[in-house]
Amino acid sequence: MKKLLTLAAGLLFSLPSFAHEGHHHGLSEGLLHPLTGLDHLIALSLIGLLASQTGKLKLSLAQSVFALILAAVVASMGFVPPLLETGLAISLLVMAVLVAKVLPRSTGVVGLVVCLVAALHGAAHGNEVPAGADMKLFFAGFIASSVALICAGFALGKAAQQSQYTQKITRTIAGLAGAFGISALVA
C-alpha cells in the first residue's frame, strides 16, 4: 500500500515536467475530474471498499487502471458507448449491491464488475476531455486521482473492518451510493 501511494505521489510531482509550451490545460483538469463528479467519486471509492472486503487491492487497481485507460482512449477517439449516463448510474447500483453483500458473489463476478464499472467511468473521462487540454496530462491526472480514490475506499473499508459496526457501516455506505444511483437514473 505504501509503495502504491509513493508511486502515485511521485507520478504527481514528476508530471508537470512533461508539460509543453502552450499547453495550459491537462493535469489539473485530469486530477480534478474524478473528484468533481459525484458518480466518479462514489464508484471509484466503492471499488476500493470492495477490494478491502475481498483483500485484492492490487488486482482491483490493475483491473481498474487498465479498463479506465482503455475506455478513455477509445472514448477520446469518438467511440462513446450509447446510454453512457444510464450505464454510470446502473454501475453505482451494482457496486452498492456487491459492497452490501446482499447477494452471494464470486471472485470472477467481482473482477468482471470492477472492469465494467471502471470502463464506463473511463469512457466518461475520455469523452469529457476539455478542449485544448493535453491528453497525456489529462489522462495522467485522472488516473492518479482514480488510484487515490480507490486507495481511499480501500482504507475506509479497512477502517470499517476494525469497528464492531462493520456491516452497518458498509451497508450504510452502499445504501447511500445506491440511492445516488437511483436518483441519477430517474433524473
PDB file of C-alpha atoms in Angstrom:
ATOM      1  CA  MET A   1       0.000   0.000   0.000  1.00  0.00           C
ATOM      2  CA  LYS A   2       2.818   2.394   0.879  1.00  0.00           C
ATOM      3  CA  LYS A   3       4.540   1.597  -2.414  1.00  0.00           C
ATOM      4  CA  LEU A   4       1.373   2.420  -4.361  1.00  0.00           C
ATOM      5  CA  LEU A   5       0.914   5.727  -2.576  1.00  0.00           C
ATOM      6  CA  THR A   6       4.589   6.582  -3.071  1.00  0.00           C
ATOM      7  CA  LEU A   7       4.287   5.760  -6.758  1.00  0.00           C
ATOM      8  CA  ALA A   8       1.162   7.906  -7.125  1.00  0.00           C
ATOM      9  CA  ALA A   9       2.823  10.817  -5.298  1.00  0.00           C
ATOM     10  CA  GLY A  10       5.955  10.511  -7.431  1.00  0.00           C
ATOM     11  CA  LEU A  11       3.833  10.475 -10.553  1.00  0.00           C
ATOM     12  CA  LEU A  12       2.009  13.620  -9.495  1.00  0.00           C
ATOM     13  CA  PHE A  13       5.211  15.520  -8.772  1.00  0.00           C
ATOM     14  CA  SER A  14       7.000  14.414 -11.936  1.00  0.00           C
ATOM     15  CA  LEU A  15       4.181  15.010 -14.423  1.00  0.00           C
ATOM     16  CA  PRO A  16       4.444  18.809 -14.669  1.00  0.00           C
ATOM     17  CA  SER A  17       7.905  18.388 -16.226  1.00  0.00           C
ATOM     18  CA  PHE A  18       6.206  16.814 -19.256  1.00  0.00           C
ATOM     19  CA  ALA A  19       4.188  19.962 -19.956  1.00  0.00           C
ATOM     20  CA  HIS A  20       4.930  21.566 -23.297  1.00  0.00           C
ATOM     21  CA  GLU A  21       4.991  25.245 -24.118  1.00  0.00           C
ATOM     22  CA  GLY A  22       1.497  26.452 -24.954  1.00  0.00           C
ATOM     23  CA  HIS A  23      -0.415  23.720 -23.102  1.00  0.00           C
ATOM     24  CA  HIS A  24      -2.227  25.330 -20.222  1.00  0.00           C
ATOM     25  CA  HIS A  25      -4.713  22.537 -19.648  1.00  0.00           C
ATOM     26  CA  GLY A  26      -4.442  18.937 -18.773  1.00  0.00           C
ATOM     27  CA  LEU A  27      -3.010  17.795 -15.489  1.00  0.00           C
ATOM     28  CA  SER A  28      -5.109  19.917 -13.135  1.00  0.00           C
ATOM     29  CA  GLU A  29      -8.305  19.194 -15.060  1.00  0.00           C
ATOM     30  CA  GLY A  30      -7.493  15.481 -15.063  1.00  0.00           C
ATOM     31  CA  LEU A  31      -6.729  15.465 -11.348  1.00  0.00           C
ATOM     32  CA  LEU A  32      -9.959  17.270 -10.512  1.00  0.00           C
ATOM     33  CA  HIS A  33     -12.278  15.428 -12.887  1.00  0.00           C
ATOM     34  CA  PRO A  34     -12.889  12.295 -10.744  1.00  0.00           C
ATOM     35  CA  LEU A  35     -13.215  14.486  -7.654  1.00  0.00           C
ATOM     36  CA  THR A  36     -15.835  16.833  -9.075  1.00  0.00           C
ATOM     37  CA  GLY A  37     -18.198  14.230 -10.489  1.00  0.00           C
ATOM     38  CA  LEU A  38     -20.032  12.607  -7.598  1.00  0.00           C
ATOM     39  CA  ASP A  39     -20.720   9.478  -9.669  1.00  0.00           C
ATOM     40  CA  HIS A  40     -16.980   9.026 -10.322  1.00  0.00           C
ATOM     41  CA  LEU A  41     -16.081   9.738  -6.704  1.00  0.00           C
ATOM     42  CA  ILE A  42     -18.589   7.182  -5.428  1.00  0.00           C
ATOM     43  CA  ALA A  43     -17.839   4.450  -7.987  1.00  0.00           C
ATOM     44  CA  LEU A  44     -14.065   4.583  -7.573  1.00  0.00           C
ATOM     45  CA  SER A  45     -14.328   4.675  -3.782  1.00  0.00           C
ATOM     46  CA  LEU A  46     -16.657   1.662  -3.896  1.00  0.00           C
ATOM     47  CA  ILE A  47     -14.104  -0.239  -5.994  1.00  0.00           C
ATOM     48  CA  GLY A  48     -11.608   0.344  -3.176  1.00  0.00           C
ATOM     49  CA  LEU A  49     -14.137  -0.597  -0.498  1.00  0.00           C
ATOM     50  CA  LEU A  50     -14.923  -3.797  -2.381  1.00  0.00           C
ATOM     51  CA  ALA A  51     -11.182  -4.509  -2.658  1.00  0.00           C
ATOM     52  CA  SER A  52     -10.904  -4.182   1.133  1.00  0.00           C
ATOM     53  CA  GLN A  53     -13.612  -6.821   1.503  1.00  0.00           C
ATOM     54  CA  THR A  54     -12.021  -9.229  -0.963  1.00  0.00           C
ATOM     55  CA  GLY A  55      -8.418  -8.491   0.046  1.00  0.00           C
ATOM     56  CA  LYS A  56      -7.447  -7.912  -3.589  1.00  0.00           C
ATOM     57  CA  LEU A  57      -6.348  -4.259  -3.793  1.00  0.00           C
ATOM     58  CA  LYS A  58      -3.526  -4.852  -6.285  1.00  0.00           C
ATOM     59  CA  LEU A  59      -5.769  -6.855  -8.594  1.00  0.00           C
ATOM     60  CA  SER A  60      -8.574  -4.290  -8.354  1.00  0.00           C
ATOM     61  CA  LEU A  61      -6.141  -1.457  -9.081  1.00  0.00           C
ATOM     62  CA  ALA A  62      -4.640  -3.278 -12.053  1.00  0.00           C
ATOM     63  CA  GLN A  63      -8.060  -4.117 -13.490  1.00  0.00           C
ATOM     64  CA  SER A  64      -9.401  -0.628 -12.870  1.00  0.00           C
ATOM     65  CA  VAL A  65      -6.454   1.266 -14.304  1.00  0.00           C
ATOM     66  CA  PHE A  66      -6.335  -0.943 -17.401  1.00  0.00           C
ATOM     67  CA  ALA A  67     -10.088  -0.577 -18.016  1.00  0.00           C
ATOM     68  CA  LEU A  68     -10.048   3.177 -17.272  1.00  0.00           C
ATOM     69  CA  ILE A  69      -7.219   3.849 -19.709  1.00  0.00           C
ATOM     70  CA  LEU A  70      -8.510   1.616 -22.476  1.00  0.00           C
ATOM     71  CA  ALA A  71     -12.050   3.011 -22.332  1.00  0.00           C
ATOM     72  CA  ALA A  72     -10.832   6.610 -22.013  1.00  0.00           C
ATOM     73  CA  VAL A  73      -8.614   6.286 -25.077  1.00  0.00           C
ATOM     74  CA  VAL A  74     -11.409   4.699 -27.105  1.00  0.00           C
ATOM     75  CA  ALA A  75     -13.925   7.356 -25.978  1.00  0.00           C
ATOM     76  CA  SER A  76     -11.498  10.198 -26.699  1.00  0.00           C
ATOM     77  CA  MET A  77     -11.373   8.924 -30.300  1.00  0.00           C
ATOM     78  CA  GLY A  78     -15.144   9.346 -30.538  1.00  0.00           C
ATOM     79  CA  PHE A  79     -16.349   5.838 -29.732  1.00  0.00           C
ATOM     80  CA  VAL A  80     -18.599   6.550 -26.754  1.00  0.00           C
ATOM     81  CA  PRO A  81     -20.947   3.810 -25.521  1.00  0.00           C
ATOM     82  CA  PRO A  82     -24.642   4.539 -26.028  1.00  0.00           C
ATOM     83  CA  LEU A  83     -26.593   5.444 -22.892  1.00  0.00           C
ATOM     84  CA  LEU A  84     -23.358   6.158 -21.016  1.00  0.00           C
ATOM     85  CA  GLU A  85     -25.041   8.170 -18.258  1.00  0.00           C
ATOM     86  CA  THR A  86     -27.549   5.375 -17.663  1.00  0.00           C
ATOM     87  CA  GLY A  87     -24.707   2.868 -17.504  1.00  0.00           C
ATOM     88  CA  LEU A  88     -22.890   5.034 -14.957  1.00  0.00           C
ATOM     89  CA  ALA A  89     -25.982   5.170 -12.735  1.00  0.00           C
ATOM     90  CA  ILE A  90     -26.540   1.414 -13.024  1.00  0.00           C
ATOM     91  CA  SER A  91     -22.865   0.811 -12.198  1.00  0.00           C
ATOM     92  CA  LEU A  92     -23.384   2.549  -8.859  1.00  0.00           C
ATOM     93  CA  LEU A  93     -26.347   0.307  -8.086  1.00  0.00           C
ATOM     94  CA  VAL A  94     -24.406  -2.848  -8.964  1.00  0.00           C
ATOM     95  CA  MET A  95     -21.398  -1.773  -6.891  1.00  0.00           C
ATOM     96  CA  ALA A  96     -23.699  -0.921  -3.972  1.00  0.00           C
ATOM     97  CA  VAL A  97     -25.218  -4.418  -4.084  1.00  0.00           C
ATOM     98  CA  LEU A  98     -21.760  -6.019  -4.169  1.00  0.00           C
ATOM     99  CA  VAL A  99     -20.416  -3.899  -1.300  1.00  0.00           C
ATOM    100  CA  ALA A 100     -23.515  -4.515   0.819  1.00  0.00           C
ATOM    101  CA  LYS A 101     -23.070  -8.272   0.306  1.00  0.00           C
ATOM    102  CA  VAL A 102     -26.786  -8.620  -0.402  1.00  0.00           C
ATOM    103  CA  LEU A 103     -26.168 -11.427  -2.902  1.00  0.00           C
ATOM    104  CA  PRO A 104     -23.522 -14.143  -2.962  1.00  0.00           C
ATOM    105  CA  ARG A 105     -20.545 -13.070  -5.031  1.00  0.00           C
ATOM    106  CA  SER A 106     -17.679 -14.862  -6.688  1.00  0.00           C
ATOM    107  CA  THR A 107     -14.201 -13.551  -7.426  1.00  0.00           C
ATOM    108  CA  GLY A 108     -14.839 -13.793 -11.155  1.00  0.00           C
ATOM    109  CA  VAL A 109     -18.057 -11.785 -10.980  1.00  0.00           C
ATOM    110  CA  VAL A 110     -16.441  -9.140  -8.769  1.00  0.00           C
ATOM    111  CA  GLY A 111     -13.498  -8.816 -11.178  1.00  0.00           C
ATOM    112  CA  LEU A 112     -15.789  -8.510 -14.183  1.00  0.00           C
ATOM    113  CA  VAL A 113     -17.943  -5.880 -12.485  1.00  0.00           C
ATOM    114  CA  VAL A 114     -14.878  -3.876 -11.424  1.00  0.00           C
ATOM    115  CA  CYS A 115     -13.629  -3.894 -15.022  1.00  0.00           C
ATOM    116  CA  LEU A 116     -17.012  -2.860 -16.415  1.00  0.00           C
ATOM    117  CA  VAL A 117     -17.518  -0.091 -13.856  1.00  0.00           C
ATOM    118  CA  ALA A 118     -14.014   1.249 -14.447  1.00  0.00           C
ATOM    119  CA  ALA A 119     -14.512   1.062 -18.217  1.00  0.00           C
ATOM    120  CA  LEU A 120     -17.758   3.032 -18.049  1.00  0.00           C
ATOM    121  CA  HIS A 121     -16.159   5.706 -15.921  1.00  0.00           C
ATOM    122  CA  GLY A 122     -13.059   5.719 -18.138  1.00  0.00           C
ATOM    123  CA  ALA A 123     -15.282   6.268 -21.169  1.00  0.00           C
ATOM    124  CA  ALA A 124     -16.903   9.216 -19.412  1.00  0.00           C
ATOM    125  CA  HIS A 125     -13.469  10.667 -18.605  1.00  0.00           C
ATOM    126  CA  GLY A 126     -12.273  10.206 -22.183  1.00  0.00           C
ATOM    127  CA  ASN A 127     -15.457  11.759 -23.538  1.00  0.00           C
ATOM    128  CA  GLU A 128     -15.127  14.816 -21.274  1.00  0.00           C
ATOM    129  CA  VAL A 129     -11.559  15.921 -22.031  1.00  0.00           C
ATOM    130  CA  PRO A 130     -11.623  19.729 -22.072  1.00  0.00           C
ATOM    131  CA  ALA A 131     -10.980  21.384 -25.435  1.00  0.00           C
ATOM    132  CA  GLY A 132      -7.331  22.303 -25.799  1.00  0.00           C
ATOM    133  CA  ALA A 133      -6.201  20.030 -22.978  1.00  0.00           C
ATOM    134  CA  ASP A 134      -3.026  17.989 -23.309  1.00  0.00           C
ATOM    135  CA  MET A 135      -4.467  14.459 -23.488  1.00  0.00           C
ATOM    136  CA  LYS A 136      -1.457  12.791 -21.865  1.00  0.00           C
ATOM    137  CA  LEU A 137      -1.529  15.126 -18.892  1.00  0.00           C
ATOM    138  CA  PHE A 138      -5.311  14.906 -18.551  1.00  0.00           C
ATOM    139  CA  PHE A 139      -5.177  11.105 -18.621  1.00  0.00           C
ATOM    140  CA  ALA A 140      -2.279  11.024 -16.158  1.00  0.00           C
ATOM    141  CA  GLY A 141      -4.205  13.331 -13.838  1.00  0.00           C
ATOM    142  CA  PHE A 142      -7.449  11.409 -13.868  1.00  0.00           C
ATOM    143  CA  ILE A 143      -5.634   8.082 -13.475  1.00  0.00           C
ATOM    144  CA  ALA A 144      -3.692   9.431 -10.474  1.00  0.00           C
ATOM    145  CA  SER A 145      -6.889  10.736  -8.860  1.00  0.00           C
ATOM    146  CA  SER A 146      -8.705   7.496  -9.659  1.00  0.00           C
ATOM    147  CA  VAL A 147      -5.973   5.441  -7.996  1.00  0.00           C
ATOM    148  CA  ALA A 148      -6.106   7.757  -4.976  1.00  0.00           C
ATOM    149  CA  LEU A 149      -9.888   7.346  -4.709  1.00  0.00           C
ATOM    150  CA  ILE A 150      -9.649   3.564  -4.964  1.00  0.00           C
ATOM    151  CA  CYS A 151      -6.963   3.559  -2.249  1.00  0.00           C
ATOM    152  CA  ALA A 152      -9.109   5.866  -0.089  1.00  0.00           C
ATOM    153  CA  GLY A 153     -12.049   3.481  -0.459  1.00  0.00           C
ATOM    154  CA  PHE A 154      -9.752   0.602   0.480  1.00  0.00           C
ATOM    155  CA  ALA A 155      -8.551   2.491   3.581  1.00  0.00           C
ATOM    156  CA  LEU A 156     -12.154   3.302   4.520  1.00  0.00           C
ATOM    157  CA  GLY A 157     -13.074  -0.357   4.176  1.00  0.00           C
ATOM    158  CA  LYS A 158     -10.145  -1.481   6.305  1.00  0.00           C
ATOM    159  CA  ALA A 159     -11.027   1.105   8.951  1.00  0.00           C
ATOM    160  CA  ALA A 160     -14.649  -0.064   8.946  1.00  0.00           C
ATOM    161  CA  GLN A 161     -13.465  -3.645   9.451  1.00  0.00           C
ATOM    162  CA  GLN A 162     -11.883  -2.567  12.743  1.00  0.00           C
ATOM    163  CA  SER A 163     -15.264  -1.425  14.042  1.00  0.00           C
ATOM    164  CA  GLN A 164     -17.848  -3.559  15.751  1.00  0.00           C
ATOM    165  CA  TYR A 165     -20.338  -1.989  13.328  1.00  0.00           C
ATOM    166  CA  THR A 166     -18.614  -3.137  10.132  1.00  0.00           C
ATOM    167  CA  GLN A 167     -21.724  -4.469   8.447  1.00  0.00           C
ATOM    168  CA  LYS A 168     -23.811  -1.409   9.382  1.00  0.00           C
ATOM    169  CA  ILE A 169     -21.125   0.961   8.108  1.00  0.00           C
ATOM    170  CA  THR A 170     -20.652  -0.783   4.769  1.00  0.00           C
ATOM    171  CA  ARG A 171     -24.371  -1.240   4.207  1.00  0.00           C
ATOM    172  CA  THR A 172     -24.984   2.436   5.012  1.00  0.00           C
ATOM    173  CA  ILE A 173     -22.300   3.477   2.515  1.00  0.00           C
ATOM    174  CA  ALA A 174     -23.719   1.064  -0.054  1.00  0.00           C
ATOM    175  CA  GLY A 175     -27.244   2.340   0.604  1.00  0.00           C
ATOM    176  CA  LEU A 176     -26.207   5.949   0.062  1.00  0.00           C
ATOM    177  CA  ALA A 177     -24.360   5.002  -3.128  1.00  0.00           C
ATOM    178  CA  GLY A 178     -27.363   3.026  -4.359  1.00  0.00           C
ATOM    179  CA  ALA A 179     -29.691   5.926  -3.573  1.00  0.00           C
ATOM    180  CA  PHE A 180     -27.466   8.247  -5.596  1.00  0.00           C
ATOM    181  CA  GLY A 181     -27.502   5.727  -8.446  1.00  0.00           C
ATOM    182  CA  ILE A 182     -31.301   5.593  -8.376  1.00  0.00           C
ATOM    183  CA  SER A 183     -31.581   9.377  -8.294  1.00  0.00           C
ATOM    184  CA  ALA A 184     -29.227   9.580 -11.288  1.00  0.00           C
ATOM    185  CA  LEU A 185     -31.398   7.067 -13.157  1.00  0.00           C
ATOM    186  CA  VAL A 186     -34.620   8.994 -12.628  1.00  0.00           C
ATOM    187  CA  ALA A 187     -33.103  12.440 -13.193  1.00  0.00           C
TER     188      ALA A 187
END
